[in-house]
PDB file of C-alpha atoms in Angstrom:
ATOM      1  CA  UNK K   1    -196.524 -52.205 181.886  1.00 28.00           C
ATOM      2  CA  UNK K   2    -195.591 -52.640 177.928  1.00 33.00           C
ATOM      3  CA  UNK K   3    -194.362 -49.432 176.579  1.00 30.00           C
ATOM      4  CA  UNK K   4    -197.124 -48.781 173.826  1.00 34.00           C
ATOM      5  CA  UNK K   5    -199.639 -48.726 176.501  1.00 34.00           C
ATOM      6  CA  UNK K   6    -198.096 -46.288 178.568  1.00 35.00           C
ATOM      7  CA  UNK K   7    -198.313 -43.398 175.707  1.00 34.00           C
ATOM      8  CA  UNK K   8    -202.099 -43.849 175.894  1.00 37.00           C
ATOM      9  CA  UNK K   9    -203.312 -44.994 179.225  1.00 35.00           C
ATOM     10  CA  UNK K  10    -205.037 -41.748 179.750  1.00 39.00           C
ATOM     11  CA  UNK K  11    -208.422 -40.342 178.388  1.00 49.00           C
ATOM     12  CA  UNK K  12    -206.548 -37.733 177.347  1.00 63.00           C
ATOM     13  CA  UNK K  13    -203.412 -39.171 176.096  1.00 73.00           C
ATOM     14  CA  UNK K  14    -202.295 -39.987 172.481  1.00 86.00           C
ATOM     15  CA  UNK K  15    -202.354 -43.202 170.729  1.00 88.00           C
ATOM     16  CA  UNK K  16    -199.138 -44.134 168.868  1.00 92.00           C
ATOM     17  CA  UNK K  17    -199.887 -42.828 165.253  1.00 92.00           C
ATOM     18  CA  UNK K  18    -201.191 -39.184 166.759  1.00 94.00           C
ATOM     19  CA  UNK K  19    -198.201 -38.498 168.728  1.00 96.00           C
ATOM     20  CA  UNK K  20    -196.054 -39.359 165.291  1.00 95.00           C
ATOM     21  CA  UNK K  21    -198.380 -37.006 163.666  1.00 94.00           C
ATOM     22  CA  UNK K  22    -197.348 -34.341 166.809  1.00 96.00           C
ATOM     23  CA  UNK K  23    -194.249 -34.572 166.673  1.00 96.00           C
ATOM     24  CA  UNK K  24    -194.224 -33.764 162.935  1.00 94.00           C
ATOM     25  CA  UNK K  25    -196.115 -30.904 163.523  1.00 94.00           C
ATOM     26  CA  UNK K  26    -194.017 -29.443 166.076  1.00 96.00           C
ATOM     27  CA  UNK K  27    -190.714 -29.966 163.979  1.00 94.00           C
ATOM     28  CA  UNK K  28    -191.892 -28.351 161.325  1.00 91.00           C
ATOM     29  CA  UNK K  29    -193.889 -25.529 163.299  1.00 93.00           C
ATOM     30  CA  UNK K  30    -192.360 -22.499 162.268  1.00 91.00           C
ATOM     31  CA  UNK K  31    -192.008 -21.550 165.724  1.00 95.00           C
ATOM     32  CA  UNK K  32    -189.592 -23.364 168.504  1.00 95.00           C
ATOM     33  CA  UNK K  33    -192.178 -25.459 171.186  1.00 96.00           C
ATOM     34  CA  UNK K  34    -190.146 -26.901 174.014  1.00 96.00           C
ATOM     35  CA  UNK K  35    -190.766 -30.612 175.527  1.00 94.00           C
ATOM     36  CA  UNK K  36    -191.688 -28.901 178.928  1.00 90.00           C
ATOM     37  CA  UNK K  37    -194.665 -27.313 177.045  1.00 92.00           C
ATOM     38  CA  UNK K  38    -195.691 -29.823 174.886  1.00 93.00           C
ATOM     39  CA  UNK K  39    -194.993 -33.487 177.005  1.00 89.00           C
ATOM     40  CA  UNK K  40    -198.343 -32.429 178.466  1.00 84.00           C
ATOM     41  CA  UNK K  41    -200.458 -33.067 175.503  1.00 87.00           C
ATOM     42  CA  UNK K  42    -198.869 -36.530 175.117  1.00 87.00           C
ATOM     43  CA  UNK K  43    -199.291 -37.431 178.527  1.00 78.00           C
ATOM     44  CA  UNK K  44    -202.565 -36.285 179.269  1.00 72.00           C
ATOM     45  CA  UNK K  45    -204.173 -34.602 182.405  1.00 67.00           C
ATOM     46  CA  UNK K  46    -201.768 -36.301 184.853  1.00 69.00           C
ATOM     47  CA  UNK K  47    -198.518 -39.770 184.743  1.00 69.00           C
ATOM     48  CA  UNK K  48    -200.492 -40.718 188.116  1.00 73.00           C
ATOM     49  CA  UNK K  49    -200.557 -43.893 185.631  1.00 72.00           C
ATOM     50  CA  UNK K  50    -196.788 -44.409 185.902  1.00 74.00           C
ATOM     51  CA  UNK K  51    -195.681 -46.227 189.560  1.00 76.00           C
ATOM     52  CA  UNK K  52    -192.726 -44.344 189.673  1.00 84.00           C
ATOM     53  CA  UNK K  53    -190.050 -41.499 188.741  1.00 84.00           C
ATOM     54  CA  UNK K  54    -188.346 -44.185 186.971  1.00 89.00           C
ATOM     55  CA  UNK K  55    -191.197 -45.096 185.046  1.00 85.00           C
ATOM     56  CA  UNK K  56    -192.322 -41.620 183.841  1.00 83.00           C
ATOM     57  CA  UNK K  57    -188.331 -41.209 183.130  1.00 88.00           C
ATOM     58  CA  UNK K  58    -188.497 -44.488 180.817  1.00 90.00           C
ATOM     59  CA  UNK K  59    -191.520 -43.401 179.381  1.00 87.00           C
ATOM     60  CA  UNK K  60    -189.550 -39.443 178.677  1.00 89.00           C
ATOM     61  CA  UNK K  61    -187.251 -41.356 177.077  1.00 94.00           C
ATOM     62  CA  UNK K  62    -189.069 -43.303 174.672  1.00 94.00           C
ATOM     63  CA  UNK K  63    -190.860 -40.278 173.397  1.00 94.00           C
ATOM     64  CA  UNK K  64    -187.915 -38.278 172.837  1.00 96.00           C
ATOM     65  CA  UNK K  65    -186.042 -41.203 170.950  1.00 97.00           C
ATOM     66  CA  UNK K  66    -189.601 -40.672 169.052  1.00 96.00           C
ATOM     67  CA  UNK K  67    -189.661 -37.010 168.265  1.00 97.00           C
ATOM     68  CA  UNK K  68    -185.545 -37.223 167.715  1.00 95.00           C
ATOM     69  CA  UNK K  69    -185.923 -39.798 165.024  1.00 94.00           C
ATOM     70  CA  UNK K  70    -188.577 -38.472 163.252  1.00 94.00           C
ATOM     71  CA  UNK K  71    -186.709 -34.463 163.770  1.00 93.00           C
ATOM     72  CA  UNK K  72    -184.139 -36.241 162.147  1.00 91.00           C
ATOM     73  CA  UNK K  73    -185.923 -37.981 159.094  1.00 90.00           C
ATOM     74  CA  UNK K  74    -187.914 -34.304 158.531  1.00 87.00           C
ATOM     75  CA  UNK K  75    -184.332 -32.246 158.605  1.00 82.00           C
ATOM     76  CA  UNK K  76    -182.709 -31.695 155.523  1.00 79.00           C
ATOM     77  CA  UNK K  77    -181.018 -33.225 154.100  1.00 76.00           C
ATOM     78  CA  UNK K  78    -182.160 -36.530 155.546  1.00 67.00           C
ATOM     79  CA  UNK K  79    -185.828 -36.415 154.097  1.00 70.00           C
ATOM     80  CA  UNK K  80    -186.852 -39.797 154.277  1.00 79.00           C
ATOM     81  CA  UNK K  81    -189.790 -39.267 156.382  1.00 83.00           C
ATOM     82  CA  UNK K  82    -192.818 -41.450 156.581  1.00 85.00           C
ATOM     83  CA  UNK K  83    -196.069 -41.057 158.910  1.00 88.00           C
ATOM     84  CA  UNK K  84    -197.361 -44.114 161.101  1.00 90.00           C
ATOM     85  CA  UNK K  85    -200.471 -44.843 160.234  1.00 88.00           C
ATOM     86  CA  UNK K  86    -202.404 -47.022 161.663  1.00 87.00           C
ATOM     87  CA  UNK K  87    -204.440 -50.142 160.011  1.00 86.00           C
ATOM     88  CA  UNK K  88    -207.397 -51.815 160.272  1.00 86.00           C
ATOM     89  CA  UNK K  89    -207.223 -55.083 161.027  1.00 91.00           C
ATOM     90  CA  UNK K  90    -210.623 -56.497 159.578  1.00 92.00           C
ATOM     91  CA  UNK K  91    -210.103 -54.620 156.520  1.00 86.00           C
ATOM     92  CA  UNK K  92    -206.632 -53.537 156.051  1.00 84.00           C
ATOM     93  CA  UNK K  93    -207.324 -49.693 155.288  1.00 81.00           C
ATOM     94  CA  UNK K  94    -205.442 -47.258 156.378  1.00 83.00           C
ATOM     95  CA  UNK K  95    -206.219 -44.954 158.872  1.00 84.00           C
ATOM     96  CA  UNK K  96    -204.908 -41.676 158.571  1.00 84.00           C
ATOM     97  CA  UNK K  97    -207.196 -39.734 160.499  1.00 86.00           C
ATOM     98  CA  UNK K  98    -204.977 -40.318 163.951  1.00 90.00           C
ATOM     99  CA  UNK K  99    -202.099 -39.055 162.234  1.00 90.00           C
ATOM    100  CA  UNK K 100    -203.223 -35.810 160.856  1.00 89.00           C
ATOM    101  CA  UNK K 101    -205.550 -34.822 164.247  1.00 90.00           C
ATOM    102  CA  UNK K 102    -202.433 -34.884 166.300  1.00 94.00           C
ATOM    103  CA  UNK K 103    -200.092 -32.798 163.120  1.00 93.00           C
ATOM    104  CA  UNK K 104    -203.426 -30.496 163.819  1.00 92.00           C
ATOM    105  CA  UNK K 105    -202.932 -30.624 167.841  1.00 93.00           C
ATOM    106  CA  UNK K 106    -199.347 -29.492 167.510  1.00 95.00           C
ATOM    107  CA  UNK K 107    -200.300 -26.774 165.074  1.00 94.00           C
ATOM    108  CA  UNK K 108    -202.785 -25.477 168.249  1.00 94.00           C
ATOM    109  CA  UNK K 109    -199.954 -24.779 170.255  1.00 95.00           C
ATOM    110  CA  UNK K 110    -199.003 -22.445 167.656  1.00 96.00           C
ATOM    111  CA  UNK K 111    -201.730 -20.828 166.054  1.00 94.00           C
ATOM    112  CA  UNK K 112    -200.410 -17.368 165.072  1.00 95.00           C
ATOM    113  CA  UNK K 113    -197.356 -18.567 163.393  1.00 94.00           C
ATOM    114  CA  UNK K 114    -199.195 -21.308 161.328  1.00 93.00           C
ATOM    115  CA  UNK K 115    -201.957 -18.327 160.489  1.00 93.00           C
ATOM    116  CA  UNK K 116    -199.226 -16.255 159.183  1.00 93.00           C
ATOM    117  CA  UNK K 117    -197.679 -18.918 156.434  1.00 92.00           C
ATOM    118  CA  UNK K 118    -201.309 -19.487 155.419  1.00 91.00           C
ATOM    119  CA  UNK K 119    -201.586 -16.080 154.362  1.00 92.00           C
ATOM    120  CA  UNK K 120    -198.061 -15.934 153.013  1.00 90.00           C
ATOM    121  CA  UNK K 121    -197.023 -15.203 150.186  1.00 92.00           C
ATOM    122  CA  UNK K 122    -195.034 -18.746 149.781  1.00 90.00           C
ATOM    123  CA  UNK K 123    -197.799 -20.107 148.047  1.00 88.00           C
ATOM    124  CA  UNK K 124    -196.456 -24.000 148.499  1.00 86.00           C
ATOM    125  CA  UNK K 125    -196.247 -23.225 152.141  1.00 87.00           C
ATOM    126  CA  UNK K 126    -199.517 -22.038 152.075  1.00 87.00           C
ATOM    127  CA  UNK K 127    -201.204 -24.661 149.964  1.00 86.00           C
ATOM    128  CA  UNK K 128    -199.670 -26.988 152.057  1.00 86.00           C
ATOM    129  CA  UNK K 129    -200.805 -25.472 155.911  1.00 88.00           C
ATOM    130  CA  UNK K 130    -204.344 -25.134 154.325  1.00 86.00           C
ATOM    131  CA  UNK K 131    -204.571 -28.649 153.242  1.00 83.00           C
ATOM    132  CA  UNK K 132    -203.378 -30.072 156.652  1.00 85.00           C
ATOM    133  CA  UNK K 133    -206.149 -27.970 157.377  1.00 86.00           C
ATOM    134  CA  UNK K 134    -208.555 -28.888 155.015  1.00 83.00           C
ATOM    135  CA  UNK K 135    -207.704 -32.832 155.977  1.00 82.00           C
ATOM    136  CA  UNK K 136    -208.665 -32.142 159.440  1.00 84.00           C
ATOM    137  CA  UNK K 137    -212.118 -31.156 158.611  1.00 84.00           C
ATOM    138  CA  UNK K 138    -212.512 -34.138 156.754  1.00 80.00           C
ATOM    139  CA  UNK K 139    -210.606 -36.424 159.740  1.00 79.00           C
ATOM    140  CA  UNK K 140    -213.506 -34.488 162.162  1.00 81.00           C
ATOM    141  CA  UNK K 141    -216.418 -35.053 159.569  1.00 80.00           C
ATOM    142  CA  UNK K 142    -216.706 -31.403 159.203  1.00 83.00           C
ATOM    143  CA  UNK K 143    -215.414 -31.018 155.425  1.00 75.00           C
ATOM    144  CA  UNK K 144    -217.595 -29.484 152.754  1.00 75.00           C
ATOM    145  CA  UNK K 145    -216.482 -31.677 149.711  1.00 66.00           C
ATOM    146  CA  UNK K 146    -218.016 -34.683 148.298  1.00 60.00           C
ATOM    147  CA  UNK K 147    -216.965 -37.662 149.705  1.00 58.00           C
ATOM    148  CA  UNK K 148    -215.486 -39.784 146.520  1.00 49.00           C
ATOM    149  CA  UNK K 149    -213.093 -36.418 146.847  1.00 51.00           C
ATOM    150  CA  UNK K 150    -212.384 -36.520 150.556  1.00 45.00           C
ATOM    151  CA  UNK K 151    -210.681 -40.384 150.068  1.00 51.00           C
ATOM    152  CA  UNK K 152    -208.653 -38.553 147.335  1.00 54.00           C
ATOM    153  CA  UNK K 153    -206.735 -35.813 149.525  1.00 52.00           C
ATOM    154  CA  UNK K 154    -204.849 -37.869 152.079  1.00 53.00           C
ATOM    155  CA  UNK K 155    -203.422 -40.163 149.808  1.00 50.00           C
ATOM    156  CA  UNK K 156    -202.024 -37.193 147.629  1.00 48.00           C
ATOM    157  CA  UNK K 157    -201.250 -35.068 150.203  1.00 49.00           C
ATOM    158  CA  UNK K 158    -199.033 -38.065 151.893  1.00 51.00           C
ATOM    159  CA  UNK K 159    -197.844 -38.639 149.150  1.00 45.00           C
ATOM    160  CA  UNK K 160    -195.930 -35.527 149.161  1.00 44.00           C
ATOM    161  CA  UNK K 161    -193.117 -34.149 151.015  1.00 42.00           C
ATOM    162  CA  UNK K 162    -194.171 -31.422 153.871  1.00 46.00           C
ATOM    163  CA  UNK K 163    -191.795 -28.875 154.386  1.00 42.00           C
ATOM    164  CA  UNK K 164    -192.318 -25.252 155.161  1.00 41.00           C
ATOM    165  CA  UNK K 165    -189.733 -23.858 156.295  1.00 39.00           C
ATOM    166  CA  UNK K 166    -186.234 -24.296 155.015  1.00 41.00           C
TER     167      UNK K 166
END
């Protein structure tokens, strides 16, 4: 079984660019989440896909290497981060959406501690947890602005460095 495929063989799983996305989100969550909580969101409802102990060990191991490299870009003073986005073939755009609905999954884990920098008083941490926020709606089709304006706010917001806490 090729690597790739075994972070999203289940329904419920997580393609490549979401679980980069995740992991961002839970480095930067203002609030500790452990792999033991978390590895079940990336794996889905069960690693029944996996033959054996070995295989769901590999598999561990790939996606800490994951969250480890990008914990280390998103650490000062390192700060070279850069999401993985994923492309469309036919057309070449780039597809943000994936990344920013699993930053948004990670932020679920934590609700309450994400609720209380948006109504900080850090205003750049705020501004910046409200337009993850705000990019979610408009990754679910549930955003309120036009949309010449919704193809605006990823690329700026990407285009910026995210850090809350530090």
């Amino acid at each position: 079984m090729g690597r790739a495929a075994a972070l999203h063989t289940s329904e419920d799983g997580m393609l490549l660019s979401e679980f980069d996305g995740f992991c961002a989100g839970l480095i930067v969550c203002p609030e500790i989440i452990m792999p033991g909580e978390w590895l079940s969101c990336v794996w889905g409802s069960s690693t029944e896909h996996l033959e054996t102990p070995k295989d769901v060990q590999s598999v561990t191991d790939l996606l800490m290497r994951h969250y480890n490299n990008v914990a280390q870009c998103l650490m000062p003073p390192a700060n070279g981060y850069g999401p993985l986005y994923e492309e469309d073939t036919q057309t070449g755009e780039i597809l943000w959406e994936t990344w920013c609905c699993g930053f948004e999954r990670a932020m679920r884990l934590r609700p309450d501690a994400w609720e209380q920098i948006a109504a900080s008083k850090d205003e750049k941490a705020a501004a910046s947890v409200n337009m993850m926020l705000a990019l979610f709606d408009i990754a679910e089709g549930q955003s309120d602005l036009p949309p010449l304006c919704q193809g605006c706010y990823p690329l700026l917001y990407f285009s910026l460095t995210f850090r809350w806490a530090g």
